[in-house]
Short mmCIF file of C-alpha atoms in Angstrom, two decimals:
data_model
loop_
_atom_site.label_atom_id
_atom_site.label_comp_id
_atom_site.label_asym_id
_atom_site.label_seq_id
_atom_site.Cartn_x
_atom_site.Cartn_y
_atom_site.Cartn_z
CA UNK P 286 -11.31 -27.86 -4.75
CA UNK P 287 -8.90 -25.03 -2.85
CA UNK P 288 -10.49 -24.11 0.35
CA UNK P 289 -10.63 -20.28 1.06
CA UNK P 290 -7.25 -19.89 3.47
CA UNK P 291 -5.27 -21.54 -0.10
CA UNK P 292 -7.12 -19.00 -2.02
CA UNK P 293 -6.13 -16.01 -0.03
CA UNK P 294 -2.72 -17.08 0.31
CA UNK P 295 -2.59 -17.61 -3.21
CA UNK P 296 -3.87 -14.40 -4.21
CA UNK P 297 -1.69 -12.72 -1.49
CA UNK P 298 1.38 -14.13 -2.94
CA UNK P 299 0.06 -12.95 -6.50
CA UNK P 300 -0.68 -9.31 -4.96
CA UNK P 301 3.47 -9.55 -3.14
CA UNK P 302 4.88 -10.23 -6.87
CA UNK P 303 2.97 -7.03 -8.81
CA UNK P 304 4.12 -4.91 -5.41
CA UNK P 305 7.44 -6.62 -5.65
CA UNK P 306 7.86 -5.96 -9.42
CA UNK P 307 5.92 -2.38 -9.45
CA UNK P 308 8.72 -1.15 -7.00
CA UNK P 309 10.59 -0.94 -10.73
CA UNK P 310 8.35 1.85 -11.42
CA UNK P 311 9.16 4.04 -8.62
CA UNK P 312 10.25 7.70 -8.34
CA UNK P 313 12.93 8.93 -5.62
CA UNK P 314 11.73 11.62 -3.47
CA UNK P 315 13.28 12.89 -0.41
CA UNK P 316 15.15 9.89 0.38
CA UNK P 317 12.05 7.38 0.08
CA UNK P 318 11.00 5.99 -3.40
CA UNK P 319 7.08 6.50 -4.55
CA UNK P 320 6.01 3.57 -5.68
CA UNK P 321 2.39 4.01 -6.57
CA UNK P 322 1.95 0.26 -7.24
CA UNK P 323 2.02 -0.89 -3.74
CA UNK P 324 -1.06 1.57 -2.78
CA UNK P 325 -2.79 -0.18 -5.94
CA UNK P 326 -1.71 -3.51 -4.50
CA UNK P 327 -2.75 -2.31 -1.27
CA UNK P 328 -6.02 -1.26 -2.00
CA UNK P 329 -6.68 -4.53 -4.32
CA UNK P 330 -5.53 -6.49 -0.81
CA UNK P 331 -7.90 -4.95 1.52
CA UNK P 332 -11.35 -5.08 -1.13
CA UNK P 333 -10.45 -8.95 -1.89
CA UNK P 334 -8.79 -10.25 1.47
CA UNK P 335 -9.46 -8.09 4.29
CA UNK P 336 -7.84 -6.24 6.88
CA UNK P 337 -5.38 -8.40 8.11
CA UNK P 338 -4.00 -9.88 4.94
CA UNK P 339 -3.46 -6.77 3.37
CA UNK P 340 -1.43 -5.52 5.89
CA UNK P 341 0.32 -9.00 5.42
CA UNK P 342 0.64 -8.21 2.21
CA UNK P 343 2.12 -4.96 2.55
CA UNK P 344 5.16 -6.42 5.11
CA UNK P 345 5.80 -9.21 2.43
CA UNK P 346 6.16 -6.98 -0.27
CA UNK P 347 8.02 -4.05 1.47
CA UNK P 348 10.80 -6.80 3.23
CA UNK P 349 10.83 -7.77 0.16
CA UNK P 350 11.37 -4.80 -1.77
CA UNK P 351 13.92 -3.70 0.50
CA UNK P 352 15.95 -6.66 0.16
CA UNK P 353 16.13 -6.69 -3.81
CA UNK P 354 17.44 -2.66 -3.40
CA UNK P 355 14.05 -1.45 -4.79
CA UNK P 356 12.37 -0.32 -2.26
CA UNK P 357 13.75 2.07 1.71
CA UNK P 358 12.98 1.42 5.18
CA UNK P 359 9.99 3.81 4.68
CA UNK P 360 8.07 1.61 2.71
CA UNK P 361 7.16 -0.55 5.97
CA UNK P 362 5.29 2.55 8.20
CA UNK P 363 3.39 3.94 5.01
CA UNK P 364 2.67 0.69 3.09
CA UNK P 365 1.17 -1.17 6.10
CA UNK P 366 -0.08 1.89 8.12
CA UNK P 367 -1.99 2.48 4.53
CA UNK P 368 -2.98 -1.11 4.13
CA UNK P 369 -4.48 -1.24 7.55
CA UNK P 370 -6.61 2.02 7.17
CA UNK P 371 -7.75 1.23 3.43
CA UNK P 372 -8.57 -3.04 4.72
CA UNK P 373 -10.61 -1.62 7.84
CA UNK P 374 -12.36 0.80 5.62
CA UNK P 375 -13.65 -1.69 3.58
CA UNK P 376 -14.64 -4.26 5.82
CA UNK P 377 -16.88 -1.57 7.50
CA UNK P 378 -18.16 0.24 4.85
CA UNK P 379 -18.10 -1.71 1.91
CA UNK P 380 -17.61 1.21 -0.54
CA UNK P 381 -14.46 1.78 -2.85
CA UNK P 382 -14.62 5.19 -2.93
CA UNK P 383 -13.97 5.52 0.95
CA UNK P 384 -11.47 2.68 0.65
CA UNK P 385 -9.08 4.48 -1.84
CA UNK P 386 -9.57 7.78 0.60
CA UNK P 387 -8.70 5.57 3.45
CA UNK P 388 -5.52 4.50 1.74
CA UNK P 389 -4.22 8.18 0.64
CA UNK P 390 -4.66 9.14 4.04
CA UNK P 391 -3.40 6.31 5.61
CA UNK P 392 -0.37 6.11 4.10
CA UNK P 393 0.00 10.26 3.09
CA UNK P 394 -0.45 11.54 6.46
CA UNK P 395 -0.20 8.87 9.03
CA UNK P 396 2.28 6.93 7.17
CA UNK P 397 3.93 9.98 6.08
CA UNK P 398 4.50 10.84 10.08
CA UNK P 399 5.39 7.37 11.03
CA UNK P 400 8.16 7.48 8.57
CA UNK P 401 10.09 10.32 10.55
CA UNK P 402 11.52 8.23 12.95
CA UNK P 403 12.50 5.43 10.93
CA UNK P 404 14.13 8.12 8.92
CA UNK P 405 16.03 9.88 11.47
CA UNK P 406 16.71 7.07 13.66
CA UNK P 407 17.24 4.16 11.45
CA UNK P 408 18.60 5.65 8.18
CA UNK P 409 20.46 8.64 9.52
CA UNK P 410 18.60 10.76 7.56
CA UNK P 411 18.14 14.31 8.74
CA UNK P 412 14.43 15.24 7.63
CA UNK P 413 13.77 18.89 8.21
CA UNK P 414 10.62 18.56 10.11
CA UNK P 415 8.45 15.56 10.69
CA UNK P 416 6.10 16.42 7.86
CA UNK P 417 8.30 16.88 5.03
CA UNK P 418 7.52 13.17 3.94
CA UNK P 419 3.76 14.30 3.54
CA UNK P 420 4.24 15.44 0.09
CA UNK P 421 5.69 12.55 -1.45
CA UNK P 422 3.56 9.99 0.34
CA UNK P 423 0.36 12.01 -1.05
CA UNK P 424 1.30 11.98 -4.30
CA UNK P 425 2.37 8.06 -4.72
CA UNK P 426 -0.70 7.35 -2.55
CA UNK P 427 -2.82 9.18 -4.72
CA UNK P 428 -1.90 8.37 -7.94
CA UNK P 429 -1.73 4.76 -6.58
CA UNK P 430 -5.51 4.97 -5.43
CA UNK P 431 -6.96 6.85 -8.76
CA UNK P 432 -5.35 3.82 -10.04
CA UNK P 433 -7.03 1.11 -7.75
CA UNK P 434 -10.13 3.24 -8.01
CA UNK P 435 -10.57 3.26 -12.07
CA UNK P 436 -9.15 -0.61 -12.02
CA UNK P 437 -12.07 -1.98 -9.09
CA UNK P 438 -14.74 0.24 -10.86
CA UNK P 439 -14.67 -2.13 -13.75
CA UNK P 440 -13.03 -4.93 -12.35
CA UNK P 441 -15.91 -5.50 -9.92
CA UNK P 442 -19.05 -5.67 -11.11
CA UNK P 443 -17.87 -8.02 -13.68
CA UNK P 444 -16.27 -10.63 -10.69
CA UNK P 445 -20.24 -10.04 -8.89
CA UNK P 446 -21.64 -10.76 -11.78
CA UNK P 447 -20.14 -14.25 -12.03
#
């Protein structure tokens, strides 16, 4: 029998790969890609592992994103600012609805601002003010968390119930 930590790290590895691979999906906006699969992942991470590990979770899959060319130096500040908000959200409150809002905001408006400075500093970029990457961060976040949202609505009662 797996003990829990093998579990988790098994599942966290799964969660990584669909991030990882969902990066193919992505949509270039303002010199970050939208990849509405990692707030999925993200949210998925922070119901069925916690805090911690989703923000583990988001690192993985964003260094690894990056390295493969899929993903920008962006995807660090907004995935794990987002998983961080949407994990802590969950482990307090226990409700899915608040989770997926914790997640948009997370990564739409404090992600979104945390991503300034990596873009002007480390990519050279010249953003026109520090919230022009609110936009694009709502909109992946979003359609990422509807997503999570629709999936965990049938997804768990049926795990419960077993």
């Amino acid at each position: 029998m797996l003990d829990t930590r093998t579990r988790k790290l098994t599942l966290a590895g799964i969660l990584v790969a669909v991030a990882v691979l969902g990066g193919l999906f992505s949509i270039p906006v303002l010199g970050s890609r939208c990849a509405p699969v990692q707030h999925l992942v993200n949210i998925l991470a922070a119901v069925f592992l916690g805090p911690v590990w989703a923000v583990g979770v988001a690192f993985a899959a964003s260094l690894l994103r990056n390295i493969s060319g899929l993903g920008s130096l962006m995807a660090f500040p907004g995935s794990m600012i987002g998983a961080l908000a949407c994990g802590l959200a969950y482990h307090y409150t226990k409700r899915l609805g608040i989770t997926c809002i914790a997640e948009a905001l997370g990564t739409g408006i404090l992600g979104a601002l945390a991503a300034y400075p990596v873009a002007a500093f480390l990519m050279g970029l010249t953003p026109a003010s520090y919230t022009v990457y609110i936009v694009p961060f709502l909109l992946s976040t979003g359609a990422g968390s509807i997503l999570a949202y629709v999936l965990l609505r049938f997804l768990l009662p049926k795990i419960r119930r077993d």
